[in-house]
Structure formats: C-alpha cells, structure tokens
mmCIF file of C-alpha atoms in Angstrom:
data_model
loop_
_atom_site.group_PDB
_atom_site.id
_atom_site.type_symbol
_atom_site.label_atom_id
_atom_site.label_comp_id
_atom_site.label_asym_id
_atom_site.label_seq_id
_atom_site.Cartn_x
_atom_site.Cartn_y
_atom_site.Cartn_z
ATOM 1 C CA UNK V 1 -16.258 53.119 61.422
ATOM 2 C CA UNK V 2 -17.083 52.952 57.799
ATOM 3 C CA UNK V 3 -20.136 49.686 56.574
ATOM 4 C CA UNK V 4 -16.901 48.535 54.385
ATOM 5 C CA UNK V 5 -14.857 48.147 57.479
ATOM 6 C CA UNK V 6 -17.697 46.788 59.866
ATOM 7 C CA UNK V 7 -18.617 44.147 57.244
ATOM 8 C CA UNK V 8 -15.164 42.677 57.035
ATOM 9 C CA UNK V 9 -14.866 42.427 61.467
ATOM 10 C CA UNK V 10 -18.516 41.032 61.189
ATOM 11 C CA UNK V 11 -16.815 37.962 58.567
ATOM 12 C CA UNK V 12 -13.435 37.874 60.701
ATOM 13 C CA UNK V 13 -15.244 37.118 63.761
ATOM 14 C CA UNK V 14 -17.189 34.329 62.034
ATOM 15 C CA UNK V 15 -14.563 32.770 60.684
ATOM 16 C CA UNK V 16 -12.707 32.772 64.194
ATOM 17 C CA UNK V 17 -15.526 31.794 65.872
ATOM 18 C CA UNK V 18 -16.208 28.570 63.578
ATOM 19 C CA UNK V 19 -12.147 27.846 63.528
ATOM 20 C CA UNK V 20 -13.239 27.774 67.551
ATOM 21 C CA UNK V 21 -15.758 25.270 66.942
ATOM 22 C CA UNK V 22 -13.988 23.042 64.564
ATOM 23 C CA UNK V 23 -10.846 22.572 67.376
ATOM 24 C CA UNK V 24 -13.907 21.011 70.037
ATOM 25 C CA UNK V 25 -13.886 18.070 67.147
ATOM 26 C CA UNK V 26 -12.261 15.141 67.561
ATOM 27 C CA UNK V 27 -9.643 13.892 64.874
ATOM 28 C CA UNK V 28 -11.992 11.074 63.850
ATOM 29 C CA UNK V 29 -14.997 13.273 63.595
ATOM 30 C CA UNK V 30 -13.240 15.487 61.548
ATOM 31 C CA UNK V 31 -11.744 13.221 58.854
ATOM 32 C CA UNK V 32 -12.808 9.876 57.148
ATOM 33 C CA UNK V 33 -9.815 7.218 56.626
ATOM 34 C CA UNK V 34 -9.492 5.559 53.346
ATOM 35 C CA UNK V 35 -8.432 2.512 52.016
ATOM 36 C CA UNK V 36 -5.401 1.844 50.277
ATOM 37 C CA UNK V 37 -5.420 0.273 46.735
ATOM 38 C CA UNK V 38 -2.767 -0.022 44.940
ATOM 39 C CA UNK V 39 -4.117 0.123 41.814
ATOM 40 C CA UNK V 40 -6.629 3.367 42.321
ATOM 41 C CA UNK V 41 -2.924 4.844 43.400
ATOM 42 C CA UNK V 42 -1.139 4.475 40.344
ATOM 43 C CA UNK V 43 -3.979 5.463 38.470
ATOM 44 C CA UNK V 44 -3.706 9.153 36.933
ATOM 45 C CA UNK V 45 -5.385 12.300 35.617
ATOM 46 C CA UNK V 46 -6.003 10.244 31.970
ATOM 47 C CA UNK V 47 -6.701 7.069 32.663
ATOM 48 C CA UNK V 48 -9.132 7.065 30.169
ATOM 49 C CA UNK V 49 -6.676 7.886 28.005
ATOM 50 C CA UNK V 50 -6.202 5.523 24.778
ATOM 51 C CA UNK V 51 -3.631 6.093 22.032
ATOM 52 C CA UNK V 52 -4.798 3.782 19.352
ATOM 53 C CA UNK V 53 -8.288 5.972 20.287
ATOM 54 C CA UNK V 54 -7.127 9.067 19.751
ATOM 55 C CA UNK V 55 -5.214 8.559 16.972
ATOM 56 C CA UNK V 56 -8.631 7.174 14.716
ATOM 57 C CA UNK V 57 -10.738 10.176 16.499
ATOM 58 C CA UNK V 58 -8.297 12.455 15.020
ATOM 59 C CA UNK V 59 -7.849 10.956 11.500
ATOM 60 C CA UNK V 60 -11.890 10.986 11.381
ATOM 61 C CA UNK V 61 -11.923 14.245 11.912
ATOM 62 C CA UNK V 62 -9.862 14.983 8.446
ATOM 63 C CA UNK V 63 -13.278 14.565 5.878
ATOM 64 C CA UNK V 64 -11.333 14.459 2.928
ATOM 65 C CA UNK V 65 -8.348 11.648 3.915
ATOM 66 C CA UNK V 66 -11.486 9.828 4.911
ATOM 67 C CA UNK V 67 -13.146 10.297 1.719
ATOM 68 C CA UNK V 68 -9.584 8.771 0.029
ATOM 69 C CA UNK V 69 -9.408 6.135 2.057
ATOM 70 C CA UNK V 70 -12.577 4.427 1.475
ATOM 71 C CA UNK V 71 -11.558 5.136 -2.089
ATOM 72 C CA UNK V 72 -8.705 3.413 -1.578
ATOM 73 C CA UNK V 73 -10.253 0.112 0.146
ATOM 74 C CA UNK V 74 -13.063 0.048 -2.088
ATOM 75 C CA UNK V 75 -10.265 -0.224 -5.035
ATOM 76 C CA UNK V 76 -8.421 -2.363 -3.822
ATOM 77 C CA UNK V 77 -10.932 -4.730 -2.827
ATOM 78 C CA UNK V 78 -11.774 -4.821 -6.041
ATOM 79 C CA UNK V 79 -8.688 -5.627 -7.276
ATOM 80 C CA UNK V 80 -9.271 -8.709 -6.193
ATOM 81 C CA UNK V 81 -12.708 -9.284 -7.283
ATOM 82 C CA UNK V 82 -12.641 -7.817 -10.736
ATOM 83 C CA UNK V 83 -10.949 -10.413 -12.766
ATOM 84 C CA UNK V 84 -14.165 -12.890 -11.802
ATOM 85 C CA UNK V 85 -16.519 -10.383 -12.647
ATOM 86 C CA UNK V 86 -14.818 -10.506 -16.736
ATOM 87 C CA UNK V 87 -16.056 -12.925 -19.210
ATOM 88 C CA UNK V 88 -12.357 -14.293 -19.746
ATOM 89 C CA UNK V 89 -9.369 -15.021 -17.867
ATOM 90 C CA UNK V 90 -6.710 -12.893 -17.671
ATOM 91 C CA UNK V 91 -4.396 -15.213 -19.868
ATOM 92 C CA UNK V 92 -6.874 -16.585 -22.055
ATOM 93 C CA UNK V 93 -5.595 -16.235 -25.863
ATOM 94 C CA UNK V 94 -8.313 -16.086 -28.601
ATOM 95 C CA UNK V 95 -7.422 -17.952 -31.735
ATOM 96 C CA UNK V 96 -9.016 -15.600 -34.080
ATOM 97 C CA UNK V 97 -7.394 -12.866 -35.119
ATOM 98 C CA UNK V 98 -9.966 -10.540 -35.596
ATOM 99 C CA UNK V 99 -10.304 -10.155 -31.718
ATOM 100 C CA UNK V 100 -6.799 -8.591 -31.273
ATOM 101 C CA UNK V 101 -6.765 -5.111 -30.351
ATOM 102 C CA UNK V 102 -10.697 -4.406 -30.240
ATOM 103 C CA UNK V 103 -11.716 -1.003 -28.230
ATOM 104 C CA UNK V 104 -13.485 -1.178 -25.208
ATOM 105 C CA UNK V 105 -16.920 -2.602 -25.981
ATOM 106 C CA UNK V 106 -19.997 -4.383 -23.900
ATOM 107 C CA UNK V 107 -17.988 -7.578 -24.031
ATOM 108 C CA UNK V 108 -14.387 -6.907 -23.542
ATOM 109 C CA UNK V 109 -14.984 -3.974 -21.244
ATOM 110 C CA UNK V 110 -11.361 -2.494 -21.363
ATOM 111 C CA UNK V 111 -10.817 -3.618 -25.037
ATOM 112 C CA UNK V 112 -8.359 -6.772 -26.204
ATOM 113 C CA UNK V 113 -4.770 -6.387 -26.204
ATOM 114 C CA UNK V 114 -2.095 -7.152 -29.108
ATOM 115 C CA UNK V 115 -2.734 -11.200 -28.402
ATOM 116 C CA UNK V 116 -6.574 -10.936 -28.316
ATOM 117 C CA UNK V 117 -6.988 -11.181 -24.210
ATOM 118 C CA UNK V 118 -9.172 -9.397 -22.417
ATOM 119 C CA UNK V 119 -7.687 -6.360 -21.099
ATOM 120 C CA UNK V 120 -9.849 -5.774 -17.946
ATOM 121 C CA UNK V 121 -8.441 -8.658 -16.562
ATOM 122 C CA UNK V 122 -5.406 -7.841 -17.461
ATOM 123 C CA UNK V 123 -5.432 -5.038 -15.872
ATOM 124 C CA UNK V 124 -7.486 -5.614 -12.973
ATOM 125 C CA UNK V 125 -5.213 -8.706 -12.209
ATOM 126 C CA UNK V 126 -1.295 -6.457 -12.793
ATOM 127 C CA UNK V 127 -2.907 -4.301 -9.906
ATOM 128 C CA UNK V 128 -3.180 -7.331 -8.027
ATOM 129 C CA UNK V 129 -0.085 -8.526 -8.678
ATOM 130 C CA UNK V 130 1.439 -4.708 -8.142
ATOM 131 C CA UNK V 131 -0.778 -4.118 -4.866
ATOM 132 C CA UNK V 132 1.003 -7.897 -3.548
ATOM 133 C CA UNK V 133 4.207 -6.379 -4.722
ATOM 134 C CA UNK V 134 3.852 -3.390 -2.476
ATOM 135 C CA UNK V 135 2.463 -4.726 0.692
ATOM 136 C CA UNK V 136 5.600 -7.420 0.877
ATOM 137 C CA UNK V 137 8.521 -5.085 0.048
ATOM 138 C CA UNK V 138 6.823 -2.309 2.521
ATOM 139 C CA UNK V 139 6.938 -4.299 5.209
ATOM 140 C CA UNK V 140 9.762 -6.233 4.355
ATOM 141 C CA UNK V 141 11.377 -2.423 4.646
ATOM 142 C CA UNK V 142 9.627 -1.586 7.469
ATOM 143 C CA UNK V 143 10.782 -4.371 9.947
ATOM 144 C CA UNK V 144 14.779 -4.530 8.834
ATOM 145 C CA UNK V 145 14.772 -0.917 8.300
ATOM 146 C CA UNK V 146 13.172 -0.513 11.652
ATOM 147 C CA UNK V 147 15.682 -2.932 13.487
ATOM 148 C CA UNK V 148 18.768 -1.920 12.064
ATOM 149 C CA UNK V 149 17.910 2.013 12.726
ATOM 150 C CA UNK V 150 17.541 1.405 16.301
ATOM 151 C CA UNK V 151 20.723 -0.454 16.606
ATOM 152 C CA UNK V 152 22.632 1.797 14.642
ATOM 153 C CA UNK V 153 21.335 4.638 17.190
ATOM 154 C CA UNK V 154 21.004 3.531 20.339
ATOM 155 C CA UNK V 155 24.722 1.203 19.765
ATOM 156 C CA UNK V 156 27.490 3.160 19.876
ATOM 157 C CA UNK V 157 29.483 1.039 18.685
ATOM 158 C CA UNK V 158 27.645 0.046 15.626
ATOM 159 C CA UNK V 159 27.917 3.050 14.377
ATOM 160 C CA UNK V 160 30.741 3.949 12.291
ATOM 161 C CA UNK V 161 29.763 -0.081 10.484
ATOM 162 C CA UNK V 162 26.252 1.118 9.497
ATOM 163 C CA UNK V 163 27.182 4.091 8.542
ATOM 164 C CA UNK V 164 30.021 2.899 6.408
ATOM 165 C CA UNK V 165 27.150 0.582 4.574
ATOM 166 C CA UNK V 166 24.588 3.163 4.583
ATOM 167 C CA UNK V 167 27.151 5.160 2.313
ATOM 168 C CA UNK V 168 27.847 2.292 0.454
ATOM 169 C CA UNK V 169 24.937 1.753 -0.639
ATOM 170 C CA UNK V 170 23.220 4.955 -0.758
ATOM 171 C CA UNK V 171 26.110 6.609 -3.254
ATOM 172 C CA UNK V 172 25.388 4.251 -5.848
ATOM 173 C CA UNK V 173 21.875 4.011 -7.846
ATOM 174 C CA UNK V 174 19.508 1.829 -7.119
ATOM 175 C CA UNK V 175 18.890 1.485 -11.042
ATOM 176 C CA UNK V 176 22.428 -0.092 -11.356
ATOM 177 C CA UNK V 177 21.864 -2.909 -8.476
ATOM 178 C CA UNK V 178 18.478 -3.713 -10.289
ATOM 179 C CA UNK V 179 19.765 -3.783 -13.491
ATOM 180 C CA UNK V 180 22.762 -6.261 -12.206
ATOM 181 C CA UNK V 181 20.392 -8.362 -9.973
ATOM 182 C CA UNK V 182 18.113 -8.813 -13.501
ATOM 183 C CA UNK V 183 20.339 -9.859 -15.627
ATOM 184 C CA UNK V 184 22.726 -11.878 -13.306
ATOM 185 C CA UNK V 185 19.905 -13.312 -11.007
ATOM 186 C CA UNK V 186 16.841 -13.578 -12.780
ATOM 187 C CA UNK V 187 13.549 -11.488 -13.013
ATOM 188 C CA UNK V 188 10.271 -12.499 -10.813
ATOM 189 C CA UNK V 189 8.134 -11.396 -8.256
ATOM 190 C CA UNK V 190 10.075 -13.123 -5.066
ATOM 191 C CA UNK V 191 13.725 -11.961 -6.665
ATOM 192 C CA UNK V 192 12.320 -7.947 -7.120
ATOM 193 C CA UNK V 193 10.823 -8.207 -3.966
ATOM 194 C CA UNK V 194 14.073 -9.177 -1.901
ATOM 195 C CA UNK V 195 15.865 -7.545 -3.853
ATOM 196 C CA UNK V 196 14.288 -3.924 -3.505
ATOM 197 C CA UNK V 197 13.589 -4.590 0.400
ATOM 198 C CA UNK V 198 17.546 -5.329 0.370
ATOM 199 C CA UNK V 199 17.946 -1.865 -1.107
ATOM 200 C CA UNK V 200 14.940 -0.032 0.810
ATOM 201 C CA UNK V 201 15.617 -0.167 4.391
ATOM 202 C CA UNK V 202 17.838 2.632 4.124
ATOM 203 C CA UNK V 203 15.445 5.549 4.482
ATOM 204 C CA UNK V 204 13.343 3.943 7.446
ATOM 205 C CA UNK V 205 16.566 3.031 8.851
ATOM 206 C CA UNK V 206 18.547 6.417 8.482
ATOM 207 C CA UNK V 207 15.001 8.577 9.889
ATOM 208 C CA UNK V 208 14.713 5.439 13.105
ATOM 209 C CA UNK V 209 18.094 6.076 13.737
ATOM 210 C CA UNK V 210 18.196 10.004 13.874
ATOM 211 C CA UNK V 211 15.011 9.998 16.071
ATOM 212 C CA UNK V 212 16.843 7.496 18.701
ATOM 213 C CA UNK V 213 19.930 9.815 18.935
ATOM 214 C CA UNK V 214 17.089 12.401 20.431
ATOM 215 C CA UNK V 215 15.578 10.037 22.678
ATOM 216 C CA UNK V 216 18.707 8.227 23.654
ATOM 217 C CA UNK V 217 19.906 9.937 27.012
ATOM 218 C CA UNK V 218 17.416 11.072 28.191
ATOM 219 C CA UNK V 219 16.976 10.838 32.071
ATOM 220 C CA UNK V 220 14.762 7.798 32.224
ATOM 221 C CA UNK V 221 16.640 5.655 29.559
ATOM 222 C CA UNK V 222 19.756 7.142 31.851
ATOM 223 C CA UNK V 223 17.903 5.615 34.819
ATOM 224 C CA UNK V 224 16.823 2.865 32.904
ATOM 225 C CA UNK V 225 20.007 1.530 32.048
ATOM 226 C CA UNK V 226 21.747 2.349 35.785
ATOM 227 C CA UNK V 227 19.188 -0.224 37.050
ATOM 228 C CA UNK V 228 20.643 -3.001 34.759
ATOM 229 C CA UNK V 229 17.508 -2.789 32.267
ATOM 230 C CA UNK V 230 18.397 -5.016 28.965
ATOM 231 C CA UNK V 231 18.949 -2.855 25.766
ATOM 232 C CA UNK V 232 16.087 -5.058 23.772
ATOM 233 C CA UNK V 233 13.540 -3.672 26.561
ATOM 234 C CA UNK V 234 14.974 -0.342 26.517
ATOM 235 C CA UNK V 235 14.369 -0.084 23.155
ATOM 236 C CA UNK V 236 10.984 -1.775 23.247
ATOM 237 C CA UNK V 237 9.135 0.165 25.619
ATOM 238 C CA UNK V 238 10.897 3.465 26.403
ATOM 239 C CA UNK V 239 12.390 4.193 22.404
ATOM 240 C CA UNK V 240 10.021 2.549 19.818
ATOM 241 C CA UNK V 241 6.664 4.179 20.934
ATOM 242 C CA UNK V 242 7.966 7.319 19.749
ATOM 243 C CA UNK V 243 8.526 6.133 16.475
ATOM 244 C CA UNK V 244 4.974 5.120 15.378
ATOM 245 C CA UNK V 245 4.082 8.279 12.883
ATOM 246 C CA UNK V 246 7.954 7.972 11.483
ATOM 247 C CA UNK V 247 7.329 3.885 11.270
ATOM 248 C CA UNK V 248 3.212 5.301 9.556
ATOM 249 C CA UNK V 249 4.743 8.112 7.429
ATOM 250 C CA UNK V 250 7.657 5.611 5.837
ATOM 251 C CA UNK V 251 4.932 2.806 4.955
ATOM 252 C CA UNK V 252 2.795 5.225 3.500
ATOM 253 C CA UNK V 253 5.621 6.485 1.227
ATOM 254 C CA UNK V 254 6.824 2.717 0.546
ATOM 255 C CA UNK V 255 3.635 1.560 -0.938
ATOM 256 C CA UNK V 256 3.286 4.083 -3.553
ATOM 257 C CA UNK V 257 6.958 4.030 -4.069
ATOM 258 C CA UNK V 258 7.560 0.559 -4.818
ATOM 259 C CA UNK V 259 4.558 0.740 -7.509
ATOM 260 C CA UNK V 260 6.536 3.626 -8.785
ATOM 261 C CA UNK V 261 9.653 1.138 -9.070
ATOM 262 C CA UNK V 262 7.707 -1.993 -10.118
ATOM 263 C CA UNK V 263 6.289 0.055 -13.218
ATOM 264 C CA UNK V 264 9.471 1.913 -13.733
ATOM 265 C CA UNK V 265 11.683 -1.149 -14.222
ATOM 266 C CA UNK V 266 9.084 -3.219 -16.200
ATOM 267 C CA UNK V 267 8.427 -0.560 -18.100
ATOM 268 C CA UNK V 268 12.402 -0.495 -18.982
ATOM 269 C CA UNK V 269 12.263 -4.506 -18.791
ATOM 270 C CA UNK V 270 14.325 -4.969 -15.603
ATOM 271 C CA UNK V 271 11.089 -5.906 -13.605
ATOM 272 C CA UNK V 272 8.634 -8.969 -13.346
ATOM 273 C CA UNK V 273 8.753 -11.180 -16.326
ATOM 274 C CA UNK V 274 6.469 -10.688 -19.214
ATOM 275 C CA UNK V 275 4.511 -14.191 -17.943
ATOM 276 C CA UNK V 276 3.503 -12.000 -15.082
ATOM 277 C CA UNK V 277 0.906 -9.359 -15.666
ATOM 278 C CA UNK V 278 1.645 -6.221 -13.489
ATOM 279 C CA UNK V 279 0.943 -2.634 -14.338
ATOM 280 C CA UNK V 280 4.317 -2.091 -15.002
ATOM 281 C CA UNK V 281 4.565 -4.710 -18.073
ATOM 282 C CA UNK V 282 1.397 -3.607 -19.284
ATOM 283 C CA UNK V 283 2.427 0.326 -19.589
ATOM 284 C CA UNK V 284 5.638 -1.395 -21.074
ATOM 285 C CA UNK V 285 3.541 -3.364 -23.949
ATOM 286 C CA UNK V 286 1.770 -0.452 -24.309
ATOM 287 C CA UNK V 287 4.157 1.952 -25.950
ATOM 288 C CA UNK V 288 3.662 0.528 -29.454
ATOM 289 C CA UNK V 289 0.298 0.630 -29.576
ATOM 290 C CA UNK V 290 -0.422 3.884 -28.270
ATOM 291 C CA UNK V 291 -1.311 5.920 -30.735
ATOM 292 C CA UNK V 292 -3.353 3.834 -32.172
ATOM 293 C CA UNK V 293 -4.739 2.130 -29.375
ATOM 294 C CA UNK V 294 -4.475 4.858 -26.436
ATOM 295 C CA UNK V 295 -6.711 2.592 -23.939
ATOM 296 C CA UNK V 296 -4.092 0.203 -23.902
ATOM 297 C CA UNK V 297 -1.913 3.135 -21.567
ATOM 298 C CA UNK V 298 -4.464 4.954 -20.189
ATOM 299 C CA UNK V 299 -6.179 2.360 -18.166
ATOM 300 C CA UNK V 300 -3.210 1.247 -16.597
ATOM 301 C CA UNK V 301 -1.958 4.538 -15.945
ATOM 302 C CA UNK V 302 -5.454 5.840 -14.395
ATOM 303 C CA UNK V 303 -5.287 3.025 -12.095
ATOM 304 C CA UNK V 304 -1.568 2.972 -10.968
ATOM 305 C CA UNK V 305 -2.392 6.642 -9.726
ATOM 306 C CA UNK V 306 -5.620 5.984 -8.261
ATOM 307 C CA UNK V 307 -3.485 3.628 -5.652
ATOM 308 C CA UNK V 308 -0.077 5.844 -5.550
ATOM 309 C CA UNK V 309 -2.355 9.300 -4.914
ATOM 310 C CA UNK V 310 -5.064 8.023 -2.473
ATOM 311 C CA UNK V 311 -3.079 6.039 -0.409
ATOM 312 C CA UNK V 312 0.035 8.668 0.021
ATOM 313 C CA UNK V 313 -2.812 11.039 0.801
ATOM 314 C CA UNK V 314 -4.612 9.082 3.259
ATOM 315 C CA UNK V 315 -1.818 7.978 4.618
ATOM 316 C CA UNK V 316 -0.054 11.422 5.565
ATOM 317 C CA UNK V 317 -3.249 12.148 7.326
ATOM 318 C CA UNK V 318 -3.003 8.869 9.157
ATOM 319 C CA UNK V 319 0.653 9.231 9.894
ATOM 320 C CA UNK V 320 -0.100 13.016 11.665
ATOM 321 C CA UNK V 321 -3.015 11.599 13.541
ATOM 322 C CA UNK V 322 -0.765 9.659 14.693
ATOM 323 C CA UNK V 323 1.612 11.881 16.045
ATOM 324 C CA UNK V 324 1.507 12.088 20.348
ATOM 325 C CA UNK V 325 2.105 15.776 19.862
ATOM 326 C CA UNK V 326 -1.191 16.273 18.341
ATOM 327 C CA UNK V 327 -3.022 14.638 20.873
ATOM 328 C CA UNK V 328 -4.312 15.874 24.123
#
C-alpha cells in the first residue's frame, strides 16, 4: 500500500472513531438551547444598514460636487447677508444727479444704476428675491407633481383624465400662459409663483408616473393589495421610496430652471414688477446701458450662473448618490 493511500485510512479511521465518541453524548451535552427574541429574529445581514448614511458617504466621496456645494451655500448665505454689509439700501434714490451710473468704486462697490442706487444691493438683494422665487415654485412642483404622478400611475382609472390634461397643457407654450396670466392677472412674486408651479408639475409628474407603472405589480404590491392594504399606504411605503433620486434629480433641475424663467420673462417684462428687484429685471434694465455701462449686465449675469451651474452640478451628484442601485 502506497504512504498516499495509508494516510487517507489513518484520517478515515479518526474521523469514525470520533463520530463513535460524539454518539456516547447526550443531546444536551451536545447542543446549547437559545432564547427566542423576536426582535434579534427579524433582524438581518445589514442591520447596520442606513440609507440617508449611505447616500451622504457616497456624495462625499465626489471631491468636486463637494467643492460646488459649499460654493453654493456659502453664496447663498450671502445672499442674504450682503445687502447689510452695503453703505445704502437697495431702494435708496440719491437726489444728485451726478451719482447716477458711477463704475464700481470703494463706495458703491458694484457701481450706481440709471437712478443713482447702489447696485450691490441691488443685486445682492434680486438674488434674494430670485433664490425665494426658486425654493417656493420647486417645491410647490415637487409635492403636486409628486401626488398627481402617483395617482395617475398606480389608478387605472385616472388615467386616460391625466393624460388628457397632461396633453393639454404640455402642447401649448408655457410662454403663452405667462404672457396671458401677466397681462390678465397681474405681475408679482405670489401670482409667478402659482402660476409657474400650476404649469411645472408636469415633468415630475409625467417621470413619478412612468416609474410607478414599473413598480406597480409587482408581487408584493400584488400581495399587498390581496390582504386589503389601503392604496395611500401602498403608495407610501412600498412605491415612493423608490422615487427619491427621480423626486432629487427633478428639484435639482427646478431650481435652476425657474431662475432661468424668472430672468427670462422679466427680462421680456412678463415677470415680477419693476418695484421688485430680481435678477431678471435687472438684466432687463440693463440692455440700454450696456455698452456703456457693461457692469450693469455682467454682475447680474455672473451671479445668476454661479447659482444655476453649482447647484445643477451638485445636485446631479446628490441625486446619483442617492440612487439604491449605487449602494451596497
């Protein structure tokens, strides 16, 4: 017999021989009984496990979306703070002619405009006024556009009605209803601000409601609903989660977009009223002076895509952070 062959009898026989020695053991000397606890039962492999976590490991990890976004803070913080940092207020009108339309100097730091007021104020406070602007209509689109996209996909039978008003509204430009609500309705920040959340849930609505047709039927909203769950739970727990980076990605593109919109239609004199500083007005006063003056444009214009850039930027980062698929 070959010392291959006698080395695997010689570990045969041991194991035999201590299988032998376990079966003399009794049942209780062999195994310890544990407790039951519910709790340590339904716990599993990643209970550790944290979305919120993960998602602001992940976005750290992207150097340069950090880098924008404490850009982005830091600006619009001071937003906020710049006008009491000025020598003037942002309406203040100097009697004297000779301080209209000064260049920037070490007393009016962004120059006068064509009525002799301080233009870093100005300026400083249309962001303000822009930045407000933007946060109200985003989530103003956010929530109905939200709602009415998981209705009009998880409902069947609300279908064929929002999709009817989704092409109703959608096949005619936006410019036209804003033009009409302007001159019928009036111009000021609460009317543009209802009035382009009226008109902006589409998007966030039409991407909500294309996500829920995937998630729909699947076997444990099938299960869900066989066991008499309500629809405002089903959509709650087991649908919504899985639209957090489309709900992220949509506000990210609001923001920017409705500064886009706010200067677009003051600029054309459809927006906020000329009483109201915003960029938009500003760029809009701007256009006769600007060859003369160029500061009057390019001040405005530097910081409308300060805001518009970092945030989209930041905020794409944020939004695929927080998608589940890129997490463990």
């Amino acid at each position: 017999m070959s010392s291959k062959a006698k080395t695997i009898l010689a570990n045969t026989r041991a194991n035999l021989s201590g299988y032998n020695k376990l079966g003399s053991f009794s049942e209780d000397e062999l195994f310890d009984v544990v407790d039951y606890v519910p709790s340590a039962a339904e716990r599993t492999g990643y209970s550790d496990y944290s979305y919120w976590r993960c998602v602001f490991q992940n976005f750290a990890k992207n150097k340069v979306a950090m880098v924008l976004f404490i850009v982005f803070v830091i600006l619009f913080i001071f937003t906020f703070i710049a006008g009491n940092i000025g020598n003037y207020s942002y309406d203040e009108i100097k009697p004297d002619n000779t301080q209209i339309l000064i260049a920037p100097n070490s007393q009016y730091w962004f120059g006068t405009d064509n009525l002799g007021r301080d233009y870093w104020c100005q300026v400083w406070y249309a962001a303000q006024t822009s930045i407000k602007l933007a946060a109200v209509v985003a989530v103003g689109e956010i929530v109905l556009g939200v709602i009415i996209g998981l209705l009009w996909g998880y409902v069947r039978q609300l279908d064929a009605f929002f999709t009817g008003l989704y092409n109703t509204i959608n096949n005619i430009p936006t410019i036209i209803y804003m033009t009409l609500i302007a001159l019928l309705v009036g111009r000021s920040f609460t009317i543009m601000a209802l009035s382009l959340i009226f008109f902006g849930w589409l998007v966030t609505a039409r991407n909500i409601r294309n996500m829920v047709l995937i998630y729909r039927d699947r076997e444990y909203n099938l299960a869900s609903r066989c066991l008499g769950t309500s629809t405002f739970t089903i959509l709650r727990r087991n649908i919504l989660p899985y639209m957090i980076s489309v709900i992220i990605m949509r506000l990210t593109l609001s923001i920017p977009g409705t500064i886009a919109w706010e200067s677009t239609l003051s600029y054309l004199g459809l927006g906020l009223d000329a009483s109201t500083p915003s960029l938009g007005v500003l760029l809009r006063n701007a256009r006769s002076y600007f060859i003369d003056f160029p500061y009057l444009l390019i001040f405005p214009a530097v910081i409308v895509s300060l805001i518009t850039i970092t945030f989209y930027l930041f905020g794409n980062a944020f939004a695929d952070a927080s998608d589940p698929r890129n997490h463990v």
